CSV table of C-alpha atoms in Angstrom, one decimal:
chain,number,residue,atom,x,y,z
A,25,LEU,CA,30.9,13.9,-15.2
A,26,TYR,CA,29.0,12.4,-12.3
A,27,ILE,CA,30.7,10.4,-9.6
A,28,LEU,CA,29.0,8.3,-6.9
A,29,GLN,CA,30.7,7.2,-3.8
A,30,PRO,CA,29.9,6.4,-0.2
A,31,PHE,CA,29.5,9.7,1.7
A,32,SER,CA,31.7,10.5,4.6
A,33,GLU,CA,31.8,13.7,6.8
A,34,THR,CA,35.6,13.2,7.2
A,35,ASN,CA,36.4,12.6,3.6
A,36,ALA,CA,38.2,15.8,2.5
A,37,LEU,CA,38.1,14.9,-1.2
A,38,PRO,CA,34.8,13.1,-1.7
A,39,CYS,CA,35.1,13.3,-5.5
A,40,ASP,CA,38.4,11.6,-6.1
A,41,SER,CA,37.2,8.2,-7.4
A,42,ILE,CA,34.2,6.5,-8.9
A,43,VAL,CA,32.7,3.9,-6.7
A,44,ASP,CA,29.6,1.7,-7.5
A,45,VAL,CA,26.8,2.6,-5.1
A,46,ALA,CA,24.2,-0.1,-6.0
A,47,TRP,CA,21.2,1.7,-4.6
A,48,VAL,CA,21.6,4.9,-6.7
A,49,SER,CA,21.4,5.4,-10.5
A,50,VAL,CA,22.0,8.6,-12.4
A,51,SER,CA,20.7,9.4,-15.8
A,52,PRO,CA,22.2,10.6,-18.0
A,53,GLY,CA,25.6,9.3,-16.8
A,54,SER,CA,27.4,12.2,-18.4
A,55,GLY,CA,26.8,15.1,-20.6
A,56,ALA,CA,27.6,18.7,-21.4
A,57,THR,CA,25.7,21.9,-20.6
A,58,ALA,CA,26.2,25.1,-22.6
A,59,ALA,CA,27.1,28.3,-20.7
A,60,GLY,CA,24.0,29.9,-19.2
A,61,SER,CA,21.9,26.8,-19.7
A,62,THR,CA,20.6,24.1,-17.4
A,63,SER,CA,20.5,20.3,-17.6
A,64,ILE,CA,18.2,17.9,-15.8
A,65,VAL,CA,19.8,14.9,-14.1
A,66,ASP,CA,17.6,12.2,-12.8
A,67,VAL,CA,18.8,10.5,-9.6
A,68,ALA,CA,16.9,7.3,-8.6
A,69,PHE,CA,17.1,5.3,-5.4
A,70,ASP,CA,16.3,1.6,-5.3
A,71,SER,CA,15.9,0.0,-1.8
A,72,THR,CA,15.6,-3.6,-3.2
A,73,GLY,CA,17.7,-5.9,-1.0
A,74,LEU,CA,18.5,-3.3,1.6
A,75,GLY,CA,17.7,-3.7,5.3
A,76,PRO,CA,16.2,-0.9,7.4
A,77,GLY,CA,18.5,2.0,8.1
A,78,SER,CA,20.1,5.1,6.6
A,79,TYR,CA,22.3,4.9,3.5
A,80,THR,CA,24.4,7.8,2.3
A,81,ALA,CA,26.5,8.6,-0.8
A,82,SER,CA,27.9,11.7,-2.6
A,83,LEU,CA,26.9,12.7,-6.1
A,84,CYS,CA,29.9,14.7,-7.5
A,85,ILE,CA,29.3,16.9,-10.5
A,86,SER,CA,32.5,18.2,-12.1
A,87,SER,CA,32.7,21.0,-14.6
A,88,ASP,CA,35.2,23.3,-16.3
A,89,ASP,CA,34.1,26.2,-14.2
A,90,PRO,CA,37.3,27.5,-12.5
A,91,ASP,CA,35.4,28.9,-9.5
A,92,THR,CA,33.5,25.6,-8.7
A,93,PRO,CA,35.1,22.7,-10.6
A,94,ASN,CA,33.2,20.2,-8.4
A,95,VAL,CA,29.8,20.3,-6.8
A,96,VAL,CA,29.1,17.7,-4.2
A,97,VAL,CA,25.5,16.7,-3.5
A,98,GLY,CA,24.9,14.6,-0.4
A,99,LEU,CA,22.4,11.7,-0.9
A,100,GLU,CA,20.5,9.9,1.8
A,101,LEU,CA,18.2,6.9,1.5
A,102,ILE,CA,16.2,5.9,4.6
A,103,VAL,CA,14.8,2.5,4.4
A,104,ALA,CA,11.9,2.0,6.9
A,105,GLU,CA,10.8,-1.2,8.4
A,106,ALA,CA,8.0,-2.7,6.3
A,107,ARG,CA,4.8,-4.0,7.8
A,108,LEU,CA,2.6,-6.6,6.1
A,109,LEU,CA,-1.2,-6.2,6.0
A,110,THR,CA,-3.0,-9.3,4.8
A,111,VAL,CA,-6.6,-8.6,3.7
A,112,ILE,CA,-9.1,-11.5,3.6
A,113,SER,CA,-12.6,-11.3,2.2
A,114,ASP,CA,-14.9,-13.6,0.2
A,115,PHE,CA,-15.5,-10.7,-2.2
A,116,ASN,CA,-12.9,-8.3,-3.5
A,117,ARG,CA,-15.1,-5.2,-2.8
A,118,VAL,CA,-12.8,-3.8,-0.2
A,119,THR,CA,-9.9,-1.3,0.1
A,120,PRO,CA,-7.1,-2.2,0.5
A,121,ALA,CA,-7.9,-5.1,-1.9
A,122,VAL,CA,-7.8,-8.7,-1.0
A,123,GLY,CA,-4.2,-9.9,-0.7
A,124,GLN,CA,-1.0,-8.8,1.0
A,125,HIS,CA,0.2,-5.2,1.1
A,126,ASN,CA,3.5,-3.8,2.5
A,127,TYR,CA,3.4,-0.5,4.4
A,128,ILE,CA,6.0,1.7,6.0
A,129,ASP,CA,5.9,1.3,9.8
A,130,GLY,CA,3.5,3.8,11.2
A,131,THR,CA,1.5,4.3,8.0
A,132,VAL,CA,-2.2,5.3,8.8
A,133,ILE,CA,-4.6,3.1,7.0
A,134,THR,CA,-8.4,3.6,6.6
A,135,PRO,CA,-9.9,0.4,5.3
A,136,THR,CA,-13.3,0.6,3.6
A,137,VAL,CA,-15.9,-1.6,2.0
A,138,ASP,CA,-16.6,-0.4,-1.5
A,139,ASP,CA,-20.0,-2.1,-1.8
A,140,PRO,CA,-21.4,-3.2,1.6
A,141,ALA,CA,-24.5,-5.0,0.1
A,142,PHE,CA,-24.6,-6.3,-3.4
A,143,THR,CA,-26.9,-8.6,-5.3
A,144,ASN,CA,-26.1,-11.2,-7.9
A,145,GLY,CA,-29.4,-12.4,-9.2
A,146,LEU,CA,-31.4,-14.0,-6.4
A,147,VAL,CA,-28.4,-13.9,-4.0
A,148,GLN,CA,-27.4,-11.0,-1.9
A,149,HIS,CA,-24.1,-10.5,0.0
A,150,VAL,CA,-24.0,-8.1,3.0
A,151,ILE,CA,-21.0,-7.0,5.0
A,152,GLN,CA,-21.4,-8.2,8.6
A,153,GLY,CA,-18.2,-6.8,10.1
A,154,TRP,CA,-14.5,-7.5,10.5
A,155,SER,CA,-12.0,-9.1,12.8
A,156,GLY,CA,-8.3,-8.3,13.0
A,157,THR,CA,-5.0,-9.1,14.5
A,158,GLY,CA,-1.9,-7.0,15.1
A,159,SER,CA,-2.6,-3.3,14.5
A,160,VAL,CA,-6.1,-3.9,13.2
A,161,PRO,CA,-8.9,-3.4,15.8
A,162,ALA,CA,-9.9,-6.8,17.2
A,163,PHE,CA,-13.5,-6.9,15.8
A,164,GLY,CA,-16.5,-4.8,14.9
A,165,ALA,CA,-19.8,-4.7,13.1
A,166,GLY,CA,-20.5,-2.9,9.8
A,167,THR,CA,-18.0,-1.1,7.6
A,168,ASN,CA,-16.6,1.4,10.0
A,169,ILE,CA,-13.2,0.3,11.2
A,170,GLY,CA,-11.9,3.8,11.4
A,171,SER,CA,-8.2,4.6,10.8
A,172,PHE,CA,-5.3,2.8,12.5
A,173,ALA,CA,-1.5,3.1,12.3
A,174,ILE,CA,0.1,-0.2,11.2
A,175,THR,CA,3.0,-0.9,13.5
A,176,THR,CA,3.2,-4.7,13.3
A,177,SER,CA,2.3,-7.2,10.6
A,178,SER,CA,-1.5,-7.6,10.7
A,179,ILE,CA,-4.5,-9.4,9.3
A,180,LEU,CA,-7.9,-7.9,8.4
A,181,THR,CA,-10.7,-10.3,7.8
A,182,TRP,CA,-14.0,-9.0,6.4
A,183,HIS,CA,-17.1,-11.1,7.3
A,184,TRP,CA,-20.1,-11.3,5.0
A,185,TYR,CA,-23.4,-13.0,5.3
A,186,THR,CA,-25.6,-14.3,2.4
A,187,ASN,CA,-29.3,-13.8,1.8
A,188,PHE,CA,-31.4,-15.6,-0.7
A,189,PHE,CA,-34.5,-14.1,-2.4
A,190,LEU,CA,-37.7,-15.8,-1.3
A,191,ASP,CA,-40.5,-15.5,-3.9
A,192,THR,CA,-43.8,-16.6,-2.4
A,193,ASP,CA,-46.9,-17.5,-4.4
A,194,VAL,CA,-50.1,-19.3,-3.6
A,195,VAL,CA,-51.3,-22.0,-6.0
A,196,GLY,CA,-54.9,-23.0,-5.2
A,197,GLN,CA,-56.5,-22.1,-1.9
A,198,GLY,CA,-54.6,-20.7,1.1
A,199,PHE,CA,-52.4,-17.8,1.9
A,200,VAL,CA,-48.8,-17.0,2.6
A,201,ASP,CA,-48.0,-14.6,5.4
A,202,VAL,CA,-44.4,-14.0,4.3
A,203,ALA,CA,-43.7,-11.2,1.8
A,204,ASP,CA,-41.3,-11.6,-1.1
A,205,GLY,CA,-37.8,-10.5,-0.2
A,206,PHE,CA,-34.3,-11.5,0.8
A,207,VAL,CA,-33.9,-13.9,3.7
A,208,ALA,CA,-30.7,-14.8,5.6
A,209,ALA,CA,-29.2,-18.1,4.6
A,210,GLY,CA,-30.0,-20.8,7.2
A,211,SER,CA,-32.9,-18.9,8.7
A,212,SER,CA,-36.5,-20.1,8.9
A,213,THR,CA,-39.5,-17.9,8.2
């Protein structure tokens, strides 16, 4: 028999009654173990709806052993403050992926660009750099942000520029002094 109840250092008999502890589940809820055998009991914590802080309870295991009829296991769930990282990019070729991600306060994150230059037909997209707010470094060029600890909700924006393939040919007389290749959008050659 397993009993869950709020844990208390001063509670002399912590296994005297069953109390619902919403953030703990035990499976199986009851069972029997033959002498000399073992049984696995899964204990799961669920922090949904709990605010930051420490939560404690007792898991009481009772048996027909006259020497130890009750075994008390103290349980503690520490819910850390969550920090939101919003990742913005025109192309989802970055890690963490485009979108919103929750991290435990102080988690070290190393953002990367999975493909800093990619081509789709006659169009090429190249990473230019990033800008950030909160814990993200303010700005930089290329793909190397480095690692940072997220301690406040933050935004990471990846900046890309677009190149178009310029295919030059001469029809009739004359010449072209620009080679075929990718050219930045909005530039003149």
